[in-house]
Amino acid sequence: MKRSLIALLIVLLLAACQPNDVKKVPIGEIHVDNQNYQMVDAGHEWIDGNVTIRAPRIGKSIYGYASQFETLSVPSNNELLLKIKESPDTIAVQQYNKDGEMEIVNVIDNKILLPSVEGYYLYEVVAQWENGSMVTFVFDVELSN
C-alpha cells in the first residue's frame, strides 16, 4: 500500500514538474463603451508546434454557447472592436438575427458596425491563423436606439 502511494506521488510530482511551453488557446474580447467583455469559446483547434489542442463544437448550437454570455445592451449603429490574443491572420464574422437569418459582417481594422435596427443579434466570430489554428467565439447583443 505504501509503495503504491509513494509511486503515485512520484508520478504526480513528475507530471506537475513538466515544462508547460504549450501556449493556451487565445482569448477573444469585444470592446465597446470603454468596457471589455470576454467572448465565449465555441470550439477551437489550436496548433502549437507538434501539439494540437482540440475542443470541437459537439451537440451544442451557437445559441447554446450564447447562453453562456451575458447579453450586452448596446445602442444601435455602435462600433465594436474585436480583440483576439495572438493576432489572427483572418477574422470572419457572421450575424444572426432573432429569426435565425444569417448575414456576413464586414470586419475593418478588427471593428464591426452594429445594425441600425433594434433587436437581438448573435455573432459568431471565426479567427484563423496561418498555421491552421482556428477558434470560434460567440457573443450576443440587444440593440436599442
Coordinates of C-alpha atoms in Angstrom, one line a residue:
M1 CA 0.0 0.0 0.0
K2 CA 2.8 2.4 1.0
R3 CA 4.8 1.6 -2.1
S4 CA 1.8 2.2 -4.4
L5 CA 1.1 5.5 -2.7
I6 CA 4.7 6.6 -3.0
A7 CA 4.8 5.6 -6.7
L8 CA 1.6 7.6 -7.3
L9 CA 3.0 10.7 -5.6
I10 CA 6.2 10.4 -7.6
V11 CA 4.2 10.2 -10.9
L12 CA 2.1 13.2 -9.9
L13 CA 5.2 15.2 -8.9
L14 CA 6.9 14.4 -12.2
A15 CA 3.8 15.3 -14.2
A16 CA 3.5 18.6 -12.3
C17 CA 7.1 19.5 -12.9
Q18 CA 7.0 19.1 -16.7
P19 CA 7.6 22.4 -18.6
N20 CA 4.5 24.0 -19.8
D21 CA 5.7 25.5 -23.0
V22 CA 2.5 25.0 -24.9
K23 CA 0.6 28.2 -25.4
K24 CA -3.0 28.3 -24.3
V25 CA -5.9 28.9 -26.7
P26 CA -6.3 32.7 -27.3
I27 CA -9.0 34.6 -25.5
G28 CA -11.3 36.8 -27.5
E29 CA -12.8 40.0 -26.2
I30 CA -15.1 42.7 -27.6
H31 CA -14.5 46.3 -26.6
V32 CA -17.5 48.7 -26.5
D33 CA -18.3 51.8 -24.5
N34 CA -14.8 51.7 -22.8
Q35 CA -15.5 48.1 -21.5
N36 CA -14.1 44.7 -22.4
Y37 CA -16.2 41.6 -22.5
Q38 CA -14.8 38.1 -23.0
M39 CA -16.5 36.2 -25.8
V40 CA -17.4 32.6 -25.3
D41 CA -15.1 30.0 -26.9
A42 CA -17.4 27.9 -29.1
G43 CA -14.8 25.4 -30.4
H44 CA -11.2 25.5 -31.4
E45 CA -8.3 23.7 -32.9
W46 CA -5.1 25.3 -31.6
I47 CA -1.8 24.2 -33.0
D48 CA 1.5 24.9 -31.2
G49 CA 4.4 23.2 -32.8
N50 CA 3.6 19.5 -32.8
V51 CA 0.9 19.8 -30.1
T52 CA -2.8 20.3 -31.2
I53 CA -5.5 21.2 -28.7
R54 CA -9.0 20.4 -29.9
A55 CA -12.3 21.4 -28.4
P56 CA -14.8 20.8 -31.2
R57 CA -18.4 22.0 -31.1
I58 CA -20.3 18.8 -30.4
G59 CA -24.1 18.8 -29.9
K60 CA -24.4 22.5 -29.0
S61 CA -25.6 25.2 -31.3
I62 CA -24.2 28.7 -31.3
Y63 CA -27.4 29.7 -29.4
G64 CA -26.4 27.3 -26.6
Y65 CA -23.0 28.9 -26.4
A66 CA -24.5 32.4 -26.4
S67 CA -26.5 31.5 -23.3
Q68 CA -23.1 31.4 -21.5
F69 CA -22.6 35.1 -22.4
E70 CA -24.4 37.9 -20.7
T71 CA -26.2 39.6 -23.5
L72 CA -24.9 43.2 -23.9
S73 CA -27.4 46.1 -24.2
V74 CA -25.8 48.4 -26.7
P75 CA -27.2 51.4 -28.8
S76 CA -27.7 50.6 -32.4
N77 CA -25.1 51.9 -35.0
N78 CA -22.4 51.4 -32.4
E79 CA -19.0 50.0 -33.3
L80 CA -17.4 47.0 -31.6
L81 CA -13.7 46.3 -31.5
L82 CA -12.7 42.6 -31.6
K83 CA -9.6 41.9 -29.5
I84 CA -8.1 38.5 -30.0
K85 CA -4.9 37.5 -28.5
E86 CA -2.1 36.1 -30.8
S87 CA -3.3 38.3 -33.7
P88 CA -5.1 36.0 -36.1
D89 CA -4.4 36.3 -39.8
T90 CA -8.2 36.4 -40.7
I91 CA -11.3 37.2 -38.8
A92 CA -14.7 36.3 -40.2
V93 CA -18.0 37.4 -38.5
Q94 CA -21.5 36.1 -39.1
Q95 CA -24.5 37.9 -37.6
Y96 CA -27.8 36.1 -36.8
N97 CA -31.0 38.0 -36.0
K98 CA -33.8 36.7 -33.7
D99 CA -35.3 34.8 -36.7
G100 CA -32.0 32.9 -37.3
E101 CA -31.3 34.8 -40.6
M102 CA -27.6 35.0 -41.2
E103 CA -25.6 37.9 -42.7
I104 CA -21.8 38.2 -43.2
V105 CA -20.4 41.3 -41.4
N106 CA -17.5 43.3 -42.7
V107 CA -14.5 43.4 -40.4
I108 CA -12.4 46.5 -40.9
D109 CA -9.4 47.0 -38.6
N110 CA -10.8 44.4 -36.2
K111 CA -14.0 46.5 -35.9
I112 CA -17.6 45.7 -36.8
L113 CA -20.5 48.1 -37.1
L114 CA -23.7 47.1 -35.4
P115 CA -27.0 47.3 -37.3
S116 CA -29.3 50.3 -37.1
V117 CA -32.4 48.2 -36.5
E118 CA -33.2 47.5 -32.9
G119 CA -33.4 43.9 -31.7
Y120 CA -31.5 40.8 -30.7
Y121 CA -28.3 39.8 -32.6
L122 CA -26.0 36.9 -32.1
Y123 CA -22.4 37.0 -33.5
E124 CA -20.1 34.1 -34.5
V125 CA -16.5 35.2 -34.8
V126 CA -14.1 32.8 -36.5
A127 CA -10.4 33.6 -36.1
Q128 CA -7.8 31.7 -38.2
W129 CA -4.0 31.6 -38.2
E130 CA -1.6 30.8 -40.9
N131 CA -0.5 27.5 -39.2
G132 CA -4.1 26.1 -39.4
S133 CA -5.2 27.1 -35.9
M134 CA -8.8 28.2 -35.6
V135 CA -11.0 29.5 -32.7
T136 CA -14.7 30.2 -32.9
F137 CA -16.1 32.8 -30.5
V138 CA -19.8 33.7 -29.8
F139 CA -21.5 36.7 -28.2
D140 CA -24.8 38.4 -28.4
V141 CA -26.3 41.9 -28.1
E142 CA -29.6 43.6 -27.7
L143 CA -29.7 46.8 -29.7
S144 CA -31.8 49.8 -28.8
N145 CA -32.0 53.4 -30.1

